[in-house]
Structure formats: structure tokens, C-alpha cells
Coordinates of C-alpha atoms in Angstrom, one line a residue:
M272 CA 0.0 0.0 0.0
T273 CA 1.0 3.7 -0.3
I274 CA 0.8 5.9 2.8
T275 CA 0.7 9.5 1.8
V276 CA 1.5 12.0 4.7
I277 CA 0.4 15.6 4.4
S278 CA 2.3 17.5 7.1
V279 CA 4.0 21.0 7.2
S280 CA 6.5 21.5 10.0
D281 CA 9.9 23.1 10.2
T282 CA 11.0 22.3 13.7
A283 CA 12.1 18.8 14.9
G284 CA 10.0 17.5 17.8
G285 CA 8.2 14.4 19.0
A286 CA 5.5 14.4 16.3
E287 CA 8.0 14.9 13.5
A288 CA 10.2 12.0 14.8
H289 CA 7.0 9.9 15.0
T290 CA 6.2 10.7 11.4
V291 CA 9.7 9.9 10.1
A292 CA 9.8 6.6 12.1
L293 CA 6.4 5.6 10.6
G294 CA 7.4 6.4 7.1
K295 CA 10.7 4.6 7.5
G296 CA 9.1 1.6 9.1
M297 CA 6.4 1.3 6.5
R298 CA 9.0 1.4 3.7
Q299 CA 11.0 -1.3 5.4
R300 CA 7.9 -3.5 5.5
G301 CA 7.5 -3.1 1.7
H302 CA 5.0 -0.3 1.6
S303 CA 5.5 3.1 -0.1
A304 CA 5.6 6.3 2.0
L305 CA 5.3 9.8 0.5
L306 CA 5.3 13.2 2.2
Y307 CA 3.6 16.3 0.8
G308 CA 5.0 19.2 2.8
R309 CA 8.0 19.4 5.1
C310 CA 9.1 17.3 8.1
P311 CA 12.6 17.5 9.6
G312 CA 14.4 14.2 9.1
W313 CA 12.2 12.8 6.4
E314 CA 14.5 13.2 3.4
E315 CA 17.6 12.5 5.5
H316 CA 16.2 8.9 5.7
G317 CA 15.8 8.7 1.9
L318 CA 12.0 9.0 2.0
D319 CA 10.2 10.6 -0.9
R320 CA 8.8 14.1 -0.6
R321 CA 6.9 16.6 -2.7
E322 CA 6.1 20.2 -2.2
I323 CA 2.6 21.5 -1.5
A324 CA 1.9 25.2 -1.0
L325 CA 0.3 25.2 2.4
G326 CA 0.7 28.0 5.0
P327 CA 2.4 27.7 8.3
K328 CA 1.4 25.1 11.0
W329 CA -1.5 26.4 13.0
S330 CA -0.8 27.9 16.4
R331 CA -2.5 30.5 18.6
R332 CA -0.7 33.1 16.6
T333 CA -1.5 31.8 13.1
M334 CA -4.9 30.2 13.6
V335 CA -7.1 33.1 12.4
T336 CA -5.2 33.7 9.2
G337 CA -4.9 29.9 8.8
M338 CA -8.6 29.4 8.9
A339 CA -9.1 32.1 6.2
R340 CA -6.8 30.0 4.0
V341 CA -8.8 26.8 4.3
P342 CA -10.8 27.1 1.0
M343 CA -7.6 27.7 -1.0
E344 CA -5.8 24.9 0.8
R345 CA -8.6 22.4 0.1
R346 CA -8.3 23.2 -3.6
R347 CA -4.6 22.3 -3.3
T348 CA -5.4 18.7 -2.5
R349 CA -6.0 18.3 -6.2
E350 CA -2.2 18.3 -6.5
I351 CA -1.9 15.3 -4.2
A352 CA -1.5 11.9 -6.0
D353 CA -3.9 9.1 -5.4
S354 CA -3.0 6.9 -2.4
S355 CA -4.1 3.9 -0.4
I356 CA -4.2 5.9 2.8
Y357 CA -3.9 9.6 3.6
Y358 CA -2.2 10.3 7.0
L359 CA -2.6 13.5 8.9
Q360 CA -1.4 14.6 12.4
F361 CA -1.7 18.4 12.7
K362 CA -5.0 20.2 13.3
R363 CA -4.7 22.4 10.1
E364 CA -4.4 19.4 7.8
Q365 CA -7.0 17.4 9.8
I366 CA -9.6 20.2 9.7
A367 CA -8.9 21.6 6.3
L368 CA -8.0 18.6 4.2
T369 CA -9.8 15.5 5.6
A370 CA -13.1 15.9 3.7
P371 CA -11.7 16.3 0.2
L372 CA -9.1 13.6 0.7
A373 CA -11.6 11.1 2.2
R374 CA -13.5 11.2 -1.1
R375 CA -10.5 9.5 -2.6
A376 CA -9.1 7.1 0.1
P377 CA -9.4 6.4 3.8
V378 CA -7.9 9.1 6.1
V379 CA -6.1 8.3 9.3
W380 CA -5.2 10.8 12.0
T381 CA -2.7 10.5 14.9
E382 CA -3.4 12.6 18.0
H383 CA -0.2 13.2 19.9
G384 CA -1.5 15.2 22.9
R385 CA -4.3 16.3 25.1
W386 CA -6.9 18.7 23.7
M387 CA -5.9 22.3 24.2
G388 CA -7.9 24.5 26.5
G389 CA -9.0 28.1 26.3
A390 CA -10.5 30.1 23.4
A391 CA -8.2 28.4 20.8
G392 CA -9.3 25.0 21.8
R393 CA -13.0 26.0 21.6
L394 CA -12.4 27.6 18.3
L395 CA -10.9 24.4 16.9
L396 CA -13.5 22.0 18.3
A397 CA -16.4 22.7 16.0
G398 CA -14.3 22.4 12.8
Y399 CA -12.5 19.3 14.3
A400 CA -15.8 17.6 14.9
R401 CA -17.1 18.2 11.4
A402 CA -13.8 16.9 9.9
A403 CA -14.0 13.8 12.1
E404 CA -17.1 12.7 10.3
H405 CA -14.9 11.9 7.4
V406 CA -12.0 10.2 9.2
S407 CA -11.7 6.4 9.2
R408 CA -9.5 6.0 12.3
V409 CA -7.9 8.2 14.9
V410 CA -4.8 6.8 16.5
C411 CA -4.3 8.2 20.1
V412 CA -1.0 7.9 21.8
S413 CA -2.6 7.3 25.3
D414 CA -5.8 6.4 26.9
A415 CA -6.0 10.0 28.2
V416 CA -5.9 11.4 24.7
A417 CA -8.6 9.0 23.6
A418 CA -10.8 10.0 26.6
D419 CA -10.5 13.7 25.5
L420 CA -11.7 12.8 22.0
A421 CA -14.5 10.3 22.8
P422 CA -17.2 13.0 23.2
V423 CA -16.3 14.3 19.7
I424 CA -15.4 11.2 17.8
G425 CA -17.2 7.8 18.2
R426 CA -15.3 5.2 20.2
D427 CA -15.4 2.9 17.1
K428 CA -13.0 5.2 15.3
L429 CA -10.5 5.6 18.2
V430 CA -7.5 3.3 18.6
V431 CA -4.8 3.6 21.3
V432 CA -1.3 3.0 20.2
P433 CA 1.3 4.2 22.7
N434 CA 4.4 6.0 21.4
A435 CA 7.4 3.9 20.8
I436 CA 11.1 4.2 20.1
D437 CA 13.7 2.2 18.3
T438 CA 15.2 0.6 21.4
R439 CA 18.2 -0.6 19.4
R440 CA 19.4 3.0 19.2
Y441 CA 19.4 3.5 23.0
A442 CA 21.2 1.6 25.6
A443 CA 22.8 2.2 29.1
P444 CA 26.5 2.6 28.3
T445 CA 29.4 1.0 30.2
A446 CA 31.4 3.4 32.4
A447 CA 34.2 3.3 29.8
T448 CA 31.9 4.1 26.9
R449 CA 30.4 7.0 28.8
A450 CA 33.8 8.4 29.6
V451 CA 34.7 8.4 25.9
L452 CA 31.4 10.0 24.9
R453 CA 31.7 12.7 27.6
E454 CA 35.2 13.6 26.4
R455 CA 34.0 13.8 22.8
L456 CA 30.6 15.4 23.1
L457 CA 30.6 17.6 26.2
P458 CA 32.3 21.0 26.9
S459 CA 35.6 20.3 28.7
R460 CA 34.3 22.2 31.8
F461 CA 31.4 19.6 32.1
Q462 CA 33.4 16.4 31.9
H463 CA 34.0 15.9 35.6
R464 CA 30.6 17.3 36.8
R465 CA 27.2 15.7 37.3
V466 CA 25.5 16.3 33.9
A467 CA 21.7 16.8 33.5
I468 CA 20.3 16.8 30.0
L469 CA 17.0 17.6 28.2
A470 CA 16.4 16.9 24.6
A471 CA 13.1 18.3 23.2
R472 CA 11.5 20.9 21.1
L473 CA 12.0 24.1 22.9
H474 CA 8.5 25.6 23.3
R475 CA 7.3 28.1 25.9
A476 CA 4.4 25.9 26.9
K477 CA 6.8 23.2 28.2
R478 CA 8.4 25.7 30.6
H479 CA 11.9 24.4 30.2
D480 CA 13.1 27.3 32.4
R481 CA 12.2 24.9 35.3
A482 CA 14.9 22.5 34.0
I483 CA 17.5 25.2 34.1
A484 CA 16.5 26.2 37.6
A485 CA 16.4 22.6 38.8
A486 CA 19.8 21.7 37.4
L487 CA 21.4 24.8 39.0
A488 CA 19.7 24.2 42.3
S489 CA 21.2 20.7 42.4
G490 CA 24.7 21.8 41.6
S491 CA 24.6 20.0 38.2
V492 CA 25.4 21.3 34.8
L493 CA 22.8 21.1 32.1
V494 CA 23.0 20.3 28.4
V495 CA 20.0 21.5 26.4
V496 CA 19.5 19.6 23.1
G497 CA 17.0 20.8 20.6
D498 CA 15.6 23.9 18.9
G499 CA 12.3 25.7 18.8
P500 CA 10.6 29.1 19.3
D501 CA 11.6 29.4 23.0
R502 CA 15.3 28.8 22.4
E503 CA 16.2 32.5 22.4
R504 CA 14.4 33.2 25.7
L505 CA 16.0 30.1 27.4
E506 CA 19.4 31.1 26.2
R507 CA 19.0 34.5 27.8
L508 CA 17.9 32.8 31.1
G509 CA 21.0 30.5 31.0
A510 CA 23.4 33.2 29.8
S511 CA 24.4 34.2 33.4
S512 CA 25.7 30.7 34.1
A513 CA 28.6 28.7 32.5
D514 CA 26.8 25.6 33.8
V515 CA 24.1 25.7 31.0
H516 CA 25.1 24.6 27.4
F517 CA 22.8 24.7 24.3
T518 CA 23.6 22.4 21.4
G519 CA 20.7 23.2 19.0
H520 CA 19.2 20.4 16.9
R521 CA 21.4 17.3 16.9
E522 CA 21.2 14.0 15.1
D523 CA 23.4 12.2 17.8
V524 CA 20.9 12.4 20.6
P525 CA 21.4 8.7 21.7
E526 CA 25.1 9.4 22.2
L527 CA 24.4 12.7 24.1
L528 CA 22.0 10.9 26.4
A529 CA 24.6 8.2 27.0
A530 CA 27.1 10.9 28.0
A531 CA 24.8 12.4 30.7
D532 CA 23.9 11.4 34.3
F533 CA 20.2 12.1 34.5
Y534 CA 17.3 13.6 32.4
L535 CA 15.1 16.6 33.2
Y536 CA 11.7 16.4 31.6
C537 CA 9.3 19.3 31.3
G538 CA 5.9 18.8 29.5
A539 CA 3.2 21.0 28.2
E540 CA -0.4 20.5 29.3
T541 CA -1.3 19.1 25.9
D542 CA 1.5 16.5 25.7
G543 CA 0.6 12.8 25.3
T544 CA 3.2 10.1 25.8
P545 CA 6.6 11.9 25.8
T546 CA 9.1 10.1 23.6
C547 CA 11.9 12.0 25.2
V548 CA 11.2 10.1 28.5
L549 CA 11.2 6.8 26.6
E550 CA 14.5 7.6 25.0
A551 CA 16.1 8.7 28.3
A552 CA 14.9 5.7 30.2
A553 CA 16.1 3.3 27.4
S554 CA 19.5 5.0 27.7
G555 CA 19.6 4.1 31.4
L556 CA 19.1 7.6 32.7
P557 CA 17.2 8.4 35.9
I558 CA 14.5 11.0 35.1
V559 CA 13.3 14.0 37.0
A560 CA 9.8 15.4 36.1
F561 CA 7.5 18.1 37.5
R562 CA 4.3 17.3 39.3
G563 CA 1.2 18.0 37.2
D564 CA 2.9 17.6 33.8
P565 CA 1.6 14.9 31.4
G566 CA 3.8 11.8 31.4
T567 CA 4.7 11.8 35.1
E568 CA 3.0 8.4 35.5
L569 CA 5.4 7.1 32.9
V570 CA 8.4 8.7 34.8
R571 CA 7.3 6.9 37.9
R572 CA 7.0 3.5 36.1
C573 CA 10.6 4.1 34.9
G574 CA 11.8 4.6 38.5
G575 CA 12.1 8.4 38.2
L576 CA 11.6 11.3 40.6
V577 CA 8.7 13.7 40.5
I578 CA 9.1 17.1 42.2
G579 CA 6.9 20.1 42.6
E580 CA 9.4 23.0 42.3
P581 CA 12.9 23.2 40.9
A582 CA 14.4 24.0 44.3
E583 CA 13.3 20.5 45.5
L584 CA 16.0 19.0 43.4
T585 CA 18.7 19.4 46.0
T586 CA 22.3 18.3 45.6
G587 CA 21.6 15.3 47.9
R588 CA 18.6 14.2 45.9
A589 CA 20.5 14.5 42.6
T590 CA 23.3 12.4 44.0
A591 CA 20.9 9.8 45.3
L592 CA 19.2 9.7 41.9
L593 CA 22.3 8.3 40.2
T594 CA 22.0 5.0 42.1
G595 CA 18.9 4.3 39.9
R596 CA 20.7 4.3 36.6
G597 CA 19.1 1.7 34.2
G598 CA 15.9 1.4 36.1
G599 CA 13.5 2.1 33.3
A600 CA 15.2 0.4 30.4
A601 CA 13.4 -3.0 30.7
Y602 CA 10.0 -1.3 31.0
V603 CA 10.6 0.7 27.8
E604 CA 11.8 -2.4 25.9
Q605 CA 8.7 -4.4 26.9
R606 CA 6.0 -1.7 26.5
H607 CA 7.3 0.8 23.9
G608 CA 9.4 -1.1 21.3
R609 CA 9.2 0.0 17.7
E610 CA 8.2 -3.3 16.0
P611 CA 4.9 -3.8 17.9
W612 CA 4.1 -0.1 17.3
L613 CA 4.6 -0.7 13.5
D614 CA 2.4 -3.8 13.7
A615 CA -0.4 -1.8 15.2
Y616 CA -0.2 1.0 12.6
E617 CA 0.0 -1.6 9.8
Q618 CA -3.1 -3.2 11.2
V619 CA -5.0 0.1 11.4
F620 CA -4.1 0.9 7.8
A621 CA -5.2 -2.6 6.6
E622 CA -8.5 -2.4 8.4
C623 CA -9.3 0.9 6.7
L624 CA -8.8 -0.7 3.3
R625 CA -11.2 -3.6 3.9

């Protein structure tokens, strides 16, 4: 079968990594995967891509102008080739493009996070409900995400498939391997310090300033891996300390995780199953999360620590945390491996074609 993805995003994050992994996995299983739009990492894995003139990804800032573009963007679906399945994961594509695409082939959505609140969430809901009348299946990354959508989309269309990672890329390193990676990847001033790390899309909603404050409160240095609209603000916050280092977007995240001592996770209220937590746990890292953020139940299952405020991560607690290295690796291997995840998506696609 051919899975055609329509997705426009310029910043690497969990949803984009999910899309690339799905396209790569379907191709490895003998299917075709084609992207219309942009997705960081897609072409780097040799996957086929075509341009389509859609506006920017919807956000609170772009939503009003984005909705005004809907009639024009629907007409642009004529440029999209016939396919077995059309796959959509962002609200603009789901709301604007599902109806015209569904006349040609089944449409499948993935929902990565909890439904947004406030005026923006209410504004989207009516259009989302109308578009959902035409969708064949909605894959939700957690039971909580599915519960949010159940009042809008019939339970018969909802499928829960938890996020997964390629566990072969992540492993708890030996002490010797970690020493080599620290020397090669970290600033020299970090190599004999306790190293905290976060690797995520840098967005204000995730409040990554808490990670900076917690690392400094614990006497640890912090490596911030990733890019996004909040990077400039975070760099200003960290500029007064030599103990915070920003790397930008990196392709060697597994090696950087292996070089660190523990992971600091900050989640936005709409996050679903955080892949960064899965990657950190699979790398053997103890994880610190903040109470009230999505995904903290996953952190606890991986043996991590949940705190209320950054100041609660004292030097003593950070030191004690290191005795729990490797505690979450087995859980991630058993529950969040890539092959069962691909099996589930392949089954969803096949059911839509029957």
C-alpha cells in the first residue's frame, strides 16, 4: 500500500520524529511512504517528498489567518496523488483537508496530545468535529488522549497505540563508553561534573526554564539539546551561568543521552506520551519530572523522581538519583518497542482498506 503523509513542520519535535519513524518503518515493510509538505528528518532517511503550497502550521498566533486559507488549501489537495491511505497529524491538515481527501481514500489521523484549552481549543473544536465525520481511524498515543476525543469522535474510530522508540538505538552505556562520549561530546568544563540533559522541542508551553533552575539548584550542569521558538528566551535565562550549554538540533541524541547522568523532563499540558522520556529511560538515565505535567506516571514507572518545584532537586537528591541508573530500560523495551508499534499501525491501515 501507499501511505501519503500531508504535514508541514519546520521544527524537529516528537510528532516529527514519530512521522519519520512511521514512514521509514512502512517502507522497510514493503509499503510506499510519500510526504507532501515538510518534516525534519524525512529526506535524511531517503524518504520521498513533494512540495505543496500550504501555509504555516497552526498555532494560537497563526490560527485566524490559517482558517481564512482553508478554502484555498482544500483546492490544493488536487495536487496530491492518489493513495491507499492519507495520513494527517496536525490540526490544520485534519480540519482543512480531511473531507476532500476522504472522497479518494481512507484518512487516518494521529493525535499526539491532550486537547488544548481556552479560546483556541473551543475555536478548533467545531471544525474538528465536522472533519472527524470523514476520518476512518484516529490513533491516540494514550488512553487520556482517547478520553478527550471520545465525546467528539465515536469510540469505534479511536485506537490507542502508545508511542514507541527504536530501542536498538538507545542503551545504558558502560562506564568506559560513557567516559569516551563525555570527552568527545561535552564541553571540557562539564566532563567531571554531574550532567543533566534535556532533549526536546523548545516551546514556551513546556516551561523548560524549570529544568534550568532545577539543574542549577542541584549543583549540576545542564545540556539543552533541541531547537524551537523558545530557544532565544531560554538562552537568555541561561546566559548568566557557565553551567548551561545549548547544542541546538542534533542527530546524535542517543550518544548525548549516554554521556549524561540524568534527564530533566518538562511537559506542556497538551502533551501525550513523551518520547523523550522513553529515550532517556532506554538510555539508562534516571529521570526528574515536575508534578502536574503529562507523562509523570510514565516517569514513575521508569523509577524516576517527580518534584513540585525546581528548588526541590537538591544536591543530595540529585546524587541519590544516580543510584537508579538503568531502572527504566526494561520497561521501555517491553512496552514501547518499535516493532509492535509498527504492527499496530499496519493493522490500522489494513482495516481501513477492507
